[in-house]
mmCIF file of C-alpha atoms in Angstrom:
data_model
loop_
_atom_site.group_PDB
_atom_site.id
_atom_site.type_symbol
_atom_site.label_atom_id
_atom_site.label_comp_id
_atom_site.label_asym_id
_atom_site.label_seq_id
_atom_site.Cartn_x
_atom_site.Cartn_y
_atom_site.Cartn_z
ATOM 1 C CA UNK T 4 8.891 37.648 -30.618
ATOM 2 C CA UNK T 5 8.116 40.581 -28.331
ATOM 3 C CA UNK T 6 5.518 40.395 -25.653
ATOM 4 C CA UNK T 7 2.303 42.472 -25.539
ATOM 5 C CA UNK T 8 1.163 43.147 -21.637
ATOM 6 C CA UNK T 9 -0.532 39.559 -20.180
ATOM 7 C CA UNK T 10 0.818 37.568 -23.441
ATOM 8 C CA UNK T 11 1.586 34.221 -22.553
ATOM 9 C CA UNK T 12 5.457 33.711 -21.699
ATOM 10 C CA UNK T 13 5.725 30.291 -21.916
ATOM 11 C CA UNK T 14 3.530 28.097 -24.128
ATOM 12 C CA UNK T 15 0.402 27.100 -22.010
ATOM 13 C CA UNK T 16 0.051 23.595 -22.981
ATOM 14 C CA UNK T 17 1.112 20.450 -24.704
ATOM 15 C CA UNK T 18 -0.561 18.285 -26.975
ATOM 16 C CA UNK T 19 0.754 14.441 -26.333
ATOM 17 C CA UNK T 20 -0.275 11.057 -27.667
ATOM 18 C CA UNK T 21 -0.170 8.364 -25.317
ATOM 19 C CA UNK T 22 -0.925 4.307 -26.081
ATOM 20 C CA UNK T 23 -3.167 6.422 -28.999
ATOM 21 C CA UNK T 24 -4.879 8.498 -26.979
ATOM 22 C CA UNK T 25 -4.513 12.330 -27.199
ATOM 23 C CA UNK T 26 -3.967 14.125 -23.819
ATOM 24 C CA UNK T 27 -3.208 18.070 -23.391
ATOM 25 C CA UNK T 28 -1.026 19.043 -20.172
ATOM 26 C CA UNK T 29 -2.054 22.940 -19.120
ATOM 27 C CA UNK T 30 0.403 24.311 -16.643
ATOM 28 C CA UNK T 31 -1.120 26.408 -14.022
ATOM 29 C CA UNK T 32 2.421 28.631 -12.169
ATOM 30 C CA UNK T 33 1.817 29.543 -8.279
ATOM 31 C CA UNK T 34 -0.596 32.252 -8.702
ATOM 32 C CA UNK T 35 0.632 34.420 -5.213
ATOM 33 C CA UNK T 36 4.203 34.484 -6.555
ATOM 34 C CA UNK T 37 4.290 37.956 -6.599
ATOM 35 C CA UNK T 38 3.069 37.941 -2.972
ATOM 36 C CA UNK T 39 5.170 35.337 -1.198
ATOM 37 C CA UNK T 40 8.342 36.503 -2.750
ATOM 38 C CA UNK T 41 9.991 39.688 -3.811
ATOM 39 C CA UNK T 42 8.260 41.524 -6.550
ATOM 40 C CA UNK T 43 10.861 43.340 -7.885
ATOM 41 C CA UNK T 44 12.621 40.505 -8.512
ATOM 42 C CA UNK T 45 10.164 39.909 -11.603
ATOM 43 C CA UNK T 46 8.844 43.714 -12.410
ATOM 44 C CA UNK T 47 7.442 42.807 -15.674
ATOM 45 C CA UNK T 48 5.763 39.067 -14.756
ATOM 46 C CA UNK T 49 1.864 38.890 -13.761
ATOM 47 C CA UNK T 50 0.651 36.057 -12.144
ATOM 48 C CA UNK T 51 -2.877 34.426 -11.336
ATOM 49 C CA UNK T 52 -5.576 32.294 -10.970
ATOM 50 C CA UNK T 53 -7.039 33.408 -14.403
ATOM 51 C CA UNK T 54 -10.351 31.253 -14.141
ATOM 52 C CA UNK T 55 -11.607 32.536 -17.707
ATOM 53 C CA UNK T 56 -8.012 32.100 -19.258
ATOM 54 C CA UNK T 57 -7.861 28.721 -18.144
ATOM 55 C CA UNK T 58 -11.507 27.787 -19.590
ATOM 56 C CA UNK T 59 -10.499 28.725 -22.675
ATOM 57 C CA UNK T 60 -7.305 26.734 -22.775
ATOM 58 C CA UNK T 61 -9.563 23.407 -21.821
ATOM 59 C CA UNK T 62 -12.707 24.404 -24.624
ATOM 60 C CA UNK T 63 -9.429 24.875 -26.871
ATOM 61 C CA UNK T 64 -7.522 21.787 -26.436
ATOM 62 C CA UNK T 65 -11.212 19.979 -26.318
ATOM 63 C CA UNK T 66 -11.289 21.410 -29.878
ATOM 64 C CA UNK T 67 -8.410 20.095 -30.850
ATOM 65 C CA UNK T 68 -9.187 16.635 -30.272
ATOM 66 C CA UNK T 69 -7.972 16.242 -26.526
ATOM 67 C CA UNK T 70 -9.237 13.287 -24.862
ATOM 68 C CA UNK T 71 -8.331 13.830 -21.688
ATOM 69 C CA UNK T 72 -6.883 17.243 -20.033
ATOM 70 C CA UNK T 73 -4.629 17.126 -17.199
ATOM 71 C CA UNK T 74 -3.589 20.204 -14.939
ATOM 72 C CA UNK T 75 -0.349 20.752 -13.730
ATOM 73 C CA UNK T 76 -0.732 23.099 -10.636
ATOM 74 C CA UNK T 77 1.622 24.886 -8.143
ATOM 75 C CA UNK T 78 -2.233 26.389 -6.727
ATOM 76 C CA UNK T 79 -2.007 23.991 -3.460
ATOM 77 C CA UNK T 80 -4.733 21.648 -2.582
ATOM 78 C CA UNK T 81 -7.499 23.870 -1.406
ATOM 79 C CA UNK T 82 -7.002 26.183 -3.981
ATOM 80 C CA UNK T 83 -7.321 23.414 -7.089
ATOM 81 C CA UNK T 84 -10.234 22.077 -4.986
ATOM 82 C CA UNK T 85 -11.834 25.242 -5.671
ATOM 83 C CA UNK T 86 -10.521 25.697 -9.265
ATOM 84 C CA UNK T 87 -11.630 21.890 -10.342
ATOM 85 C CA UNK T 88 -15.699 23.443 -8.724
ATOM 86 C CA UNK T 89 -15.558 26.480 -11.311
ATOM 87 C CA UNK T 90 -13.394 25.566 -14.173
ATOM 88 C CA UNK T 91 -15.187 22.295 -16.337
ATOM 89 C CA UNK T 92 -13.727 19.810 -18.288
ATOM 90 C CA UNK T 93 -10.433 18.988 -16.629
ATOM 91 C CA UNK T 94 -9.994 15.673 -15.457
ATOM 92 C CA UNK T 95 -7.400 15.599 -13.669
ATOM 93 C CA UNK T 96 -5.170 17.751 -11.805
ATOM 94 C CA UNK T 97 -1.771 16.775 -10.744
ATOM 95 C CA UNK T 98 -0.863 19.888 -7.851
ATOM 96 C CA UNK T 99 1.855 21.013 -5.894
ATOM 97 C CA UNK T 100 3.200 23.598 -3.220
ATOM 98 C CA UNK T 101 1.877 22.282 -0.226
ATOM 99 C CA UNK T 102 3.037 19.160 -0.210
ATOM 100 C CA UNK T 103 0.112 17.055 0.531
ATOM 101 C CA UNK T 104 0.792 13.437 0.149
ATOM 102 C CA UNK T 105 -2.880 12.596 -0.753
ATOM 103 C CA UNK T 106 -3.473 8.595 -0.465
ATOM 104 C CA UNK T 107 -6.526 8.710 -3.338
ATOM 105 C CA UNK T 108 -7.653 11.605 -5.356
ATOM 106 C CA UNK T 109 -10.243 13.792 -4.293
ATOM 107 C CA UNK T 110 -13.545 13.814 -6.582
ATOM 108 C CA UNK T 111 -15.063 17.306 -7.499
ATOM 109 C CA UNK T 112 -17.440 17.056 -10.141
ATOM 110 C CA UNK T 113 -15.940 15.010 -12.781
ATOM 111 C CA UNK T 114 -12.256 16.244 -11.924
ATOM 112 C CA UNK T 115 -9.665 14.058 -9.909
ATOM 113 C CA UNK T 116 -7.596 16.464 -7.521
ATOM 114 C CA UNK T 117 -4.399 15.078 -6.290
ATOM 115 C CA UNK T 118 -0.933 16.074 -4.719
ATOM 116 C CA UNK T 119 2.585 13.428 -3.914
ATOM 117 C CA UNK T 120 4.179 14.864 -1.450
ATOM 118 C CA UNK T 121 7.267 16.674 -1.554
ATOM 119 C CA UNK T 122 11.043 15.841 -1.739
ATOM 120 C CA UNK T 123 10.696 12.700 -3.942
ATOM 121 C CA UNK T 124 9.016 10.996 -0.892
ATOM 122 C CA UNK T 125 6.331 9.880 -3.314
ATOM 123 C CA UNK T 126 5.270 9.215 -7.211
ATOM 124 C CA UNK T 127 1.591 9.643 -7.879
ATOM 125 C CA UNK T 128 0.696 6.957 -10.689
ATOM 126 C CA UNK T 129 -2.824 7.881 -12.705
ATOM 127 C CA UNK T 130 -3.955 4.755 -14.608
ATOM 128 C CA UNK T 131 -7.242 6.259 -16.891
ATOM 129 C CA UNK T 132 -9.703 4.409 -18.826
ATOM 130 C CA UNK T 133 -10.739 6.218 -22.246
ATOM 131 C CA UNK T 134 -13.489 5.843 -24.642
ATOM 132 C CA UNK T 135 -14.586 8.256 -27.203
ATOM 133 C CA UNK T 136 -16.687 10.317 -24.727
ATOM 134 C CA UNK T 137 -13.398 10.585 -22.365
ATOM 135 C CA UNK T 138 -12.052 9.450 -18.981
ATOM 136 C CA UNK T 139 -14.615 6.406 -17.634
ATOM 137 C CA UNK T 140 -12.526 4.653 -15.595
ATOM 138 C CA UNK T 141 -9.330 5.441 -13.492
ATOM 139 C CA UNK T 142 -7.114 3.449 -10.706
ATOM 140 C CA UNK T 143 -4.605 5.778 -8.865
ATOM 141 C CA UNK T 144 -1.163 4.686 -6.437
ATOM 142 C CA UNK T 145 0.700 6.972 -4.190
ATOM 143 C CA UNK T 146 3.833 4.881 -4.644
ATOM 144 C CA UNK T 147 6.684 5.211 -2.147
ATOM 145 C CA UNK T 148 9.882 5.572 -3.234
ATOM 146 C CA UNK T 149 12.304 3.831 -1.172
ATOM 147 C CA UNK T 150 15.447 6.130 -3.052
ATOM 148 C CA UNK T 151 18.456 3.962 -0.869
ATOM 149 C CA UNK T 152 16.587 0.850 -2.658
ATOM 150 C CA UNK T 153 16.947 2.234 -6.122
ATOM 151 C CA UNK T 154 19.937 2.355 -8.424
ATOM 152 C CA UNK T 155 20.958 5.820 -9.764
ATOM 153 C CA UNK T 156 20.994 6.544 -13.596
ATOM 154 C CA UNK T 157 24.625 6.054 -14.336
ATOM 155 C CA UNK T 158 24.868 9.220 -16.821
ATOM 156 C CA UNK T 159 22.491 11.484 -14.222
ATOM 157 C CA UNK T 160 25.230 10.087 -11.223
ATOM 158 C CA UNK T 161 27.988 11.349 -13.349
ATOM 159 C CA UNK T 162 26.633 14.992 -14.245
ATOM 160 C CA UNK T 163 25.723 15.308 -10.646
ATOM 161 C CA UNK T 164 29.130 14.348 -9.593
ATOM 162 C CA UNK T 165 30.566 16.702 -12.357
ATOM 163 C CA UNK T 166 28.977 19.985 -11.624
ATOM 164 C CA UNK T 167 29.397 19.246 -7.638
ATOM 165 C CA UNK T 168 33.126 18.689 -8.072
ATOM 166 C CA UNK T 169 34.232 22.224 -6.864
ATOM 167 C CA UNK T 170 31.811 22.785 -4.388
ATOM 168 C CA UNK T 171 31.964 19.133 -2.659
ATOM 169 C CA UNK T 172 34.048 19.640 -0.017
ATOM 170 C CA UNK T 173 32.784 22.728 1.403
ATOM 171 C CA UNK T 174 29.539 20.860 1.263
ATOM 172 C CA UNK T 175 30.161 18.371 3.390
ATOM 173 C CA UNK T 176 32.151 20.107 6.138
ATOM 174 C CA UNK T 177 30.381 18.865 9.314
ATOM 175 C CA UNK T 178 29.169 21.985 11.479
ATOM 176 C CA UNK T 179 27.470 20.454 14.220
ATOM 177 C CA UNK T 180 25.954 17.181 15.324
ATOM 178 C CA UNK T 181 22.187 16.831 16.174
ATOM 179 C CA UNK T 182 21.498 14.292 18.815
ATOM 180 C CA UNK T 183 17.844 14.594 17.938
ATOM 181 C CA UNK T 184 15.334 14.427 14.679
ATOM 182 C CA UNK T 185 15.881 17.879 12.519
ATOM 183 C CA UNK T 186 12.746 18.173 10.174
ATOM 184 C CA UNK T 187 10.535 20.533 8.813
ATOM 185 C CA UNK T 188 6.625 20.364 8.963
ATOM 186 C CA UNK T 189 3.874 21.271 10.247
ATOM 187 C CA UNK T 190 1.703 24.088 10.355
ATOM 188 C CA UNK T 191 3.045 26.223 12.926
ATOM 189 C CA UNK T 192 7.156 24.945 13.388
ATOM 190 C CA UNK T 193 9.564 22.089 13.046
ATOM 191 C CA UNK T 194 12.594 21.065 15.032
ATOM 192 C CA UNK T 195 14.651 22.449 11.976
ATOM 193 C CA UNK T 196 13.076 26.097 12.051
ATOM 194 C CA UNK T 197 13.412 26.181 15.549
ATOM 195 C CA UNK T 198 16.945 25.598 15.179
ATOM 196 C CA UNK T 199 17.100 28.522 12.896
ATOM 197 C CA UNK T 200 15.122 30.475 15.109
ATOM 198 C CA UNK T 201 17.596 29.670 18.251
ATOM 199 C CA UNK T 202 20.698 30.574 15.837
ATOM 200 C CA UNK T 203 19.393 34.177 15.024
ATOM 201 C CA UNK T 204 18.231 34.952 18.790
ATOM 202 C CA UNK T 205 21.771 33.943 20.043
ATOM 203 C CA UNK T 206 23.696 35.364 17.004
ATOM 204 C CA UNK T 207 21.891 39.024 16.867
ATOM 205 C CA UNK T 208 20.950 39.361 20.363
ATOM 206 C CA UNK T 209 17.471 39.554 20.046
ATOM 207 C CA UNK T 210 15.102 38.364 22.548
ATOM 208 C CA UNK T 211 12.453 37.112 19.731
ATOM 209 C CA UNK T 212 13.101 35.970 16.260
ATOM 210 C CA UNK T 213 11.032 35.080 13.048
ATOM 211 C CA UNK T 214 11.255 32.298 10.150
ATOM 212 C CA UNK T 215 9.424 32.071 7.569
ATOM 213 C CA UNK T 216 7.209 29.193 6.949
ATOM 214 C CA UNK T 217 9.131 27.328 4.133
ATOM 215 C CA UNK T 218 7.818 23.342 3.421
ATOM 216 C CA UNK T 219 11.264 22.324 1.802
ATOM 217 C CA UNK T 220 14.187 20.813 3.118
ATOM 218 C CA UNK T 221 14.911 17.290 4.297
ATOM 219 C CA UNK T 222 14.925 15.825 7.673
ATOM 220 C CA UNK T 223 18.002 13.891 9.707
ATOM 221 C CA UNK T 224 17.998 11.337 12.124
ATOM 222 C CA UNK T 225 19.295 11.601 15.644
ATOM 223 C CA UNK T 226 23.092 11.452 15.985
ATOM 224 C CA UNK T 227 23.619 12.308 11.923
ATOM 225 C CA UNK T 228 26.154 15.230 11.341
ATOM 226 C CA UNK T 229 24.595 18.647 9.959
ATOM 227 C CA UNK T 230 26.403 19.464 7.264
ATOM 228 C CA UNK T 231 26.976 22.775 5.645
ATOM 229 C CA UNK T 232 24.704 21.343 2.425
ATOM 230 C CA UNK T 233 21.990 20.543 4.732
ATOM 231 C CA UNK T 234 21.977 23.474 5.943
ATOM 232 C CA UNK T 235 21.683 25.248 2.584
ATOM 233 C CA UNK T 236 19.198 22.592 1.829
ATOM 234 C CA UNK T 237 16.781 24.662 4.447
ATOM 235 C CA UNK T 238 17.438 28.238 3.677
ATOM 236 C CA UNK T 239 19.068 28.542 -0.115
ATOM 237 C CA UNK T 240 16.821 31.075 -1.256
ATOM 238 C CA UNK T 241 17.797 33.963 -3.754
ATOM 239 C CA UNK T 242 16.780 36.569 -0.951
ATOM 240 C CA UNK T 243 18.431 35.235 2.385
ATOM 241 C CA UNK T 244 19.813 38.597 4.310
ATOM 242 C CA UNK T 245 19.156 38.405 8.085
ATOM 243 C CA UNK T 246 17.154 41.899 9.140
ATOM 244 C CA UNK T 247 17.128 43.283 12.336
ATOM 245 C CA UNK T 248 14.135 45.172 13.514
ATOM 246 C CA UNK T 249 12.766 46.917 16.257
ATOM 247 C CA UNK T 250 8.539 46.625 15.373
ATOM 248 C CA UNK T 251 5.986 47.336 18.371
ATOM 249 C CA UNK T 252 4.234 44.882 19.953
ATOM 250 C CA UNK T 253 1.113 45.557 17.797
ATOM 251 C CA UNK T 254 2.731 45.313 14.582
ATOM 252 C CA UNK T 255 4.302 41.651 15.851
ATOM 253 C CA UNK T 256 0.603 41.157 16.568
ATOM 254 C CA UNK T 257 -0.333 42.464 12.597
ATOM 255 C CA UNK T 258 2.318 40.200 11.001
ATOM 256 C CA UNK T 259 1.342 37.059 12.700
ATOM 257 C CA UNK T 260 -2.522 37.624 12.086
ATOM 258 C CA UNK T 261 -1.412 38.638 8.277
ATOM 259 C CA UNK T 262 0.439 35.457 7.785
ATOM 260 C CA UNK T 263 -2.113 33.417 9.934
ATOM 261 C CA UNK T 264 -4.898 34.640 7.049
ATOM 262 C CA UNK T 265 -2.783 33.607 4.526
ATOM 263 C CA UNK T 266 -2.779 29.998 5.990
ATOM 264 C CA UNK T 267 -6.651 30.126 7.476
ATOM 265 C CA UNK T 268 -8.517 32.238 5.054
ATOM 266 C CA UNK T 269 -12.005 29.753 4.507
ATOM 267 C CA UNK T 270 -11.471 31.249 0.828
ATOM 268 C CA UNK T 271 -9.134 29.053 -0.900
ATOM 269 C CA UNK T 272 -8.667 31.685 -3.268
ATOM 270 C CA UNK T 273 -7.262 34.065 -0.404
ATOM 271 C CA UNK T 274 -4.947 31.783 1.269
ATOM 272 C CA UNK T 275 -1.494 31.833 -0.795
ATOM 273 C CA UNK T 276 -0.091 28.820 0.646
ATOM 274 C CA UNK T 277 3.244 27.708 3.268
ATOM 275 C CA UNK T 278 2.913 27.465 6.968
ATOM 276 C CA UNK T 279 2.534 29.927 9.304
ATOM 277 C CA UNK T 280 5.762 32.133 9.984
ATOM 278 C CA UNK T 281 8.034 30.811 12.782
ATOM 279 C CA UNK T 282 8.762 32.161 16.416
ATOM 280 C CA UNK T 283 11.100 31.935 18.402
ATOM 281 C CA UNK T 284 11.476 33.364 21.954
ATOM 282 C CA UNK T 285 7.894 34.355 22.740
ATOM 283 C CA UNK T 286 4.815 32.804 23.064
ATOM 284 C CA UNK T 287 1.055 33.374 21.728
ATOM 285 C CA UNK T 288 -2.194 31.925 21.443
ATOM 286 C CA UNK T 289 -4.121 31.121 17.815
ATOM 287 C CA UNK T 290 -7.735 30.402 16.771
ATOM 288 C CA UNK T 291 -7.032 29.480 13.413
ATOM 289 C CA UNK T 292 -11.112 30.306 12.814
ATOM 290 C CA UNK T 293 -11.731 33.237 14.159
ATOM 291 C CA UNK T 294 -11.600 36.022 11.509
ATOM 292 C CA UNK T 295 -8.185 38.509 10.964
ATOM 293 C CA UNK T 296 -7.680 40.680 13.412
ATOM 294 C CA UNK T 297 -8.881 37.928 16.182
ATOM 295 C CA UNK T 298 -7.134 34.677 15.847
ATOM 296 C CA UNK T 299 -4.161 36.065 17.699
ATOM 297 C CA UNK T 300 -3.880 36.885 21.190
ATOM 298 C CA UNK T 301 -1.842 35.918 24.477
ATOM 299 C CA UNK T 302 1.461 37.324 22.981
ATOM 300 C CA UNK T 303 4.063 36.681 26.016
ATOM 301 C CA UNK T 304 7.992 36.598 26.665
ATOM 302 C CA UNK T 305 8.262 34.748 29.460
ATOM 303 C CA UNK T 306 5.620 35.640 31.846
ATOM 304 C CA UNK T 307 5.163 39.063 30.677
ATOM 305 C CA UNK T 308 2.953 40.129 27.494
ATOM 306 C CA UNK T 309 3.785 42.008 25.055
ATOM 307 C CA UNK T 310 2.284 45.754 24.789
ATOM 308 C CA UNK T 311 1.090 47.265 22.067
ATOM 309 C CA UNK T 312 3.501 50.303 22.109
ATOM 310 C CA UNK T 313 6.759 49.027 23.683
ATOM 311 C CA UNK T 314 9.288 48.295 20.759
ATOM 312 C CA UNK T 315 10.851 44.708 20.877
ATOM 313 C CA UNK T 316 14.139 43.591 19.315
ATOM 314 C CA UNK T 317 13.292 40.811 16.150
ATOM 315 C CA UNK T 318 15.307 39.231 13.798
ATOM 316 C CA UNK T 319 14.614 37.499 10.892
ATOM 317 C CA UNK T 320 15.109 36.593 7.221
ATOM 318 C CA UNK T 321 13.723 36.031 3.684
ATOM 319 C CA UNK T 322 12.382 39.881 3.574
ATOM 320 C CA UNK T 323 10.104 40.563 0.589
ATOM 321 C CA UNK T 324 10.957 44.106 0.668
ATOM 322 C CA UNK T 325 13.282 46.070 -1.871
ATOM 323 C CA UNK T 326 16.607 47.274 -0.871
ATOM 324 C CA UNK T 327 17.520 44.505 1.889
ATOM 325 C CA UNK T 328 20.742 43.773 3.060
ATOM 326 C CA UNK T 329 22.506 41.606 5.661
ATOM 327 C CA UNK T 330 24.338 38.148 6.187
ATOM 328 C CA UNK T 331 22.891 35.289 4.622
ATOM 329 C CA UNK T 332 21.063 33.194 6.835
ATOM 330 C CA UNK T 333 22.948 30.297 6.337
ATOM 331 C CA UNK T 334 26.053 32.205 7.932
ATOM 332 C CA UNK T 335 24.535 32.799 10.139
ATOM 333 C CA UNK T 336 23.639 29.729 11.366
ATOM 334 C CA UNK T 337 26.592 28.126 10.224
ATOM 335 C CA UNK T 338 28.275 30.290 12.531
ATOM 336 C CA UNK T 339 25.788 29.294 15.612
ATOM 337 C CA UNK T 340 26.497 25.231 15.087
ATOM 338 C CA UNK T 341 29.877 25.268 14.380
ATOM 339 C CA UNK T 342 30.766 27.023 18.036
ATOM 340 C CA UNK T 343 28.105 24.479 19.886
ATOM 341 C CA UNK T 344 29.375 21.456 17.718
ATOM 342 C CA UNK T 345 26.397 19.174 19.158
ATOM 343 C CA UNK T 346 22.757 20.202 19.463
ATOM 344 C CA UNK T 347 20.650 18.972 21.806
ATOM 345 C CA UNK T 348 17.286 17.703 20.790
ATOM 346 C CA UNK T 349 15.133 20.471 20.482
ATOM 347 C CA UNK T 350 11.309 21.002 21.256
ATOM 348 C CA UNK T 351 9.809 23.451 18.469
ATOM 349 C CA UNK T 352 8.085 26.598 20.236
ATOM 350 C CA UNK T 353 4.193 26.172 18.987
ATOM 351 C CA UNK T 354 1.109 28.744 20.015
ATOM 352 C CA UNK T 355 -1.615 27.094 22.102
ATOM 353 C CA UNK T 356 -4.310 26.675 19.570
ATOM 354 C CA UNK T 357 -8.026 27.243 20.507
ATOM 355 C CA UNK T 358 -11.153 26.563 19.139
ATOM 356 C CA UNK T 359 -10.019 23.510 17.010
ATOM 357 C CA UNK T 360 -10.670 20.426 19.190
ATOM 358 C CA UNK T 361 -10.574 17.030 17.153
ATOM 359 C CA UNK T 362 -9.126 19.006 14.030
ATOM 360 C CA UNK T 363 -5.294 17.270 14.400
ATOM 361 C CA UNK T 364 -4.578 18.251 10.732
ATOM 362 C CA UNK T 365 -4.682 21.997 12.049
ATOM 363 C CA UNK T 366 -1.889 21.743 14.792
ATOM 364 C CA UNK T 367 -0.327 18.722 12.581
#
């Protein structure tokens, strides 16, 4: 079938019967995807929230007998807290992308809003109670999942072990050895990013460098080996050339309070999700909120600030832009661990925050 402009591309929902009740699943994509990753990458794809869309997909699946409508989301929490205030009838929504591991669901209106986690940390169990007028009852676990503890499907084990075959040991060639805990989390940095960020400072000569704020990848425990795969387990993207740039002082100043907005914006609707970008030789000051244009300030290397018109050596990664080229980051880095062979534990570089005493989930 061809495509008209904003048709559909994948069916919207499904229509399931479970223990004899029906139940319609709408999938909701991540509506800034066009935004937080390279748009020419997908010329002919739109993307949104699509309030109006969406009502009619719950009045339609109401219509066709649904007893209960669940919403599968990539929004992120705030933003299906805002969606479940404006858009009626769904009674649950199941959501993603920032990884909040949410302990019972959140109540707005009649709609339960939840998120598991990331990385297979968690499984979020709904039990609902239906009558003829719907959802009256519900009990809800953030289960655990102890993965060391459980035993592997046999025929998943195999295909795994298949299609890693050729690739296996190149995967587990040991580059360095981290005497401390390499995760990733938090708003603002994580030991991991800050290892990144110390990799492209050393290997490009550049006084400050810049991550982006990526929530995936798993953590390892002091004295584990980094191996190449968990390496590409932080930064296997399909856009990972290291840039080097020479931007003023007020244009470092623009990108951090343009990526601080994304994170801070009090409109759900406006924030498009991640953590702030991560930085690496200099330090600043945030109030995460004040509006853009005044939550950053305090920018320093070293002792001295940064001025507005002086030009400062930055490199980076995981450009949006058209037409990049460079190493992969992952070279990169590679490179950096396998001439230090043991990595000292490291102390992420994080702005002095102001204005948000007794708020821990901001600098958490």
């Amino acid at each position: 079938k061809t495509l008209d402009f904003e048709d559909p591309v994948f069916a919207p929902y499904v229509l399931r019967t479970l223990n004899g009740v029906s139940v319609a699943i709408i999938g909701q994509a991540f509506p800034y995807t066009p935004i937080a990753h390279p748009r020419h990458l997908f010329p002919d794809w739109s993307f949104g929230i699509q309030e109006s869309r969406l009502q009619k997909l719950v009045d339609e699946v109401r219509a066709k007998g649904a007893k209960v409508v669940a919403l599968l989301s990539h929004n992120g929490m705030d933003v299906d807290l805002k969606l479940a205030s404006r858009v009626h009838g769904i009674d649950v929504i199941f959501g993603g992308h920032t990884h909040d591991a949410v302990p019972a669901p959140i109540v707005i209106g009649k709609t339960l809003v939840t998120n598991a986690g990331s990385n297979g940390k968690f499984v979020g169990v709904f039990d609902l109670k239906v009558a003829n007028s719907g959802v009256v009852d519900y009990r809800y676990r953030l289960l655990p999942v102890f993965s060391n503890l459980l035993a592997a499907d046999p025929q998943m084990a195999a295909y795994i072990e298949r299609v890693r075959k050729p690739y296996a040991e190149k995967l587990d060639e040991k580059l360095a050895v981290s005497e401390g805990l390499l995760y990733r989390r938090g708003n603002f940095n994580g030991s991991f990013d800050q290892l990144i960020l110390d990799a492209l400072m050393q290997e490009k000569n550049a006084p400050i460098a810049f991550s982006p704020g990526f929530r995936f990848g798993t953590t390892l425990l002091p004295g584990e080996s980094i191996r190449l795969e968990d390496l590409l387990d932080q930064t296997a993207i399909t856009y990972p050339a290291v840039t080097v740039t020479e931007p003023s002082g007020e244009q470092i100043k623009n990108i951090l309070e343009d990526v601080a907005d994304n994170l801070f914006n009090r409109d759900p609707y406006l924030q498009q999700g991640g953590d702030m970008v991560r930085v690496g030789g200099m330090t600043y000051a945030c109030d995460p909120r004040a509006k853009i244009g005044a939550r950053i300030s305090d920018m320093r290397i070293g002792n001295k600030s940064i001025e507005a018109h002086k030009r400062y050596k930055v490199a980076g990664w995981a450009s949006v832009a058209e037409g990049v080229s460079g190493e992969p980051v992952w070279e990169v880095v590679a490179r950096y661990l396998r001439a230090r062979k043991t990595i000292k534990p490291l102390d992420p570089n994080v702005p002095r925050l102001t204005g948000v005493d007794g708020n821990p989930g901001i600098a958490g």
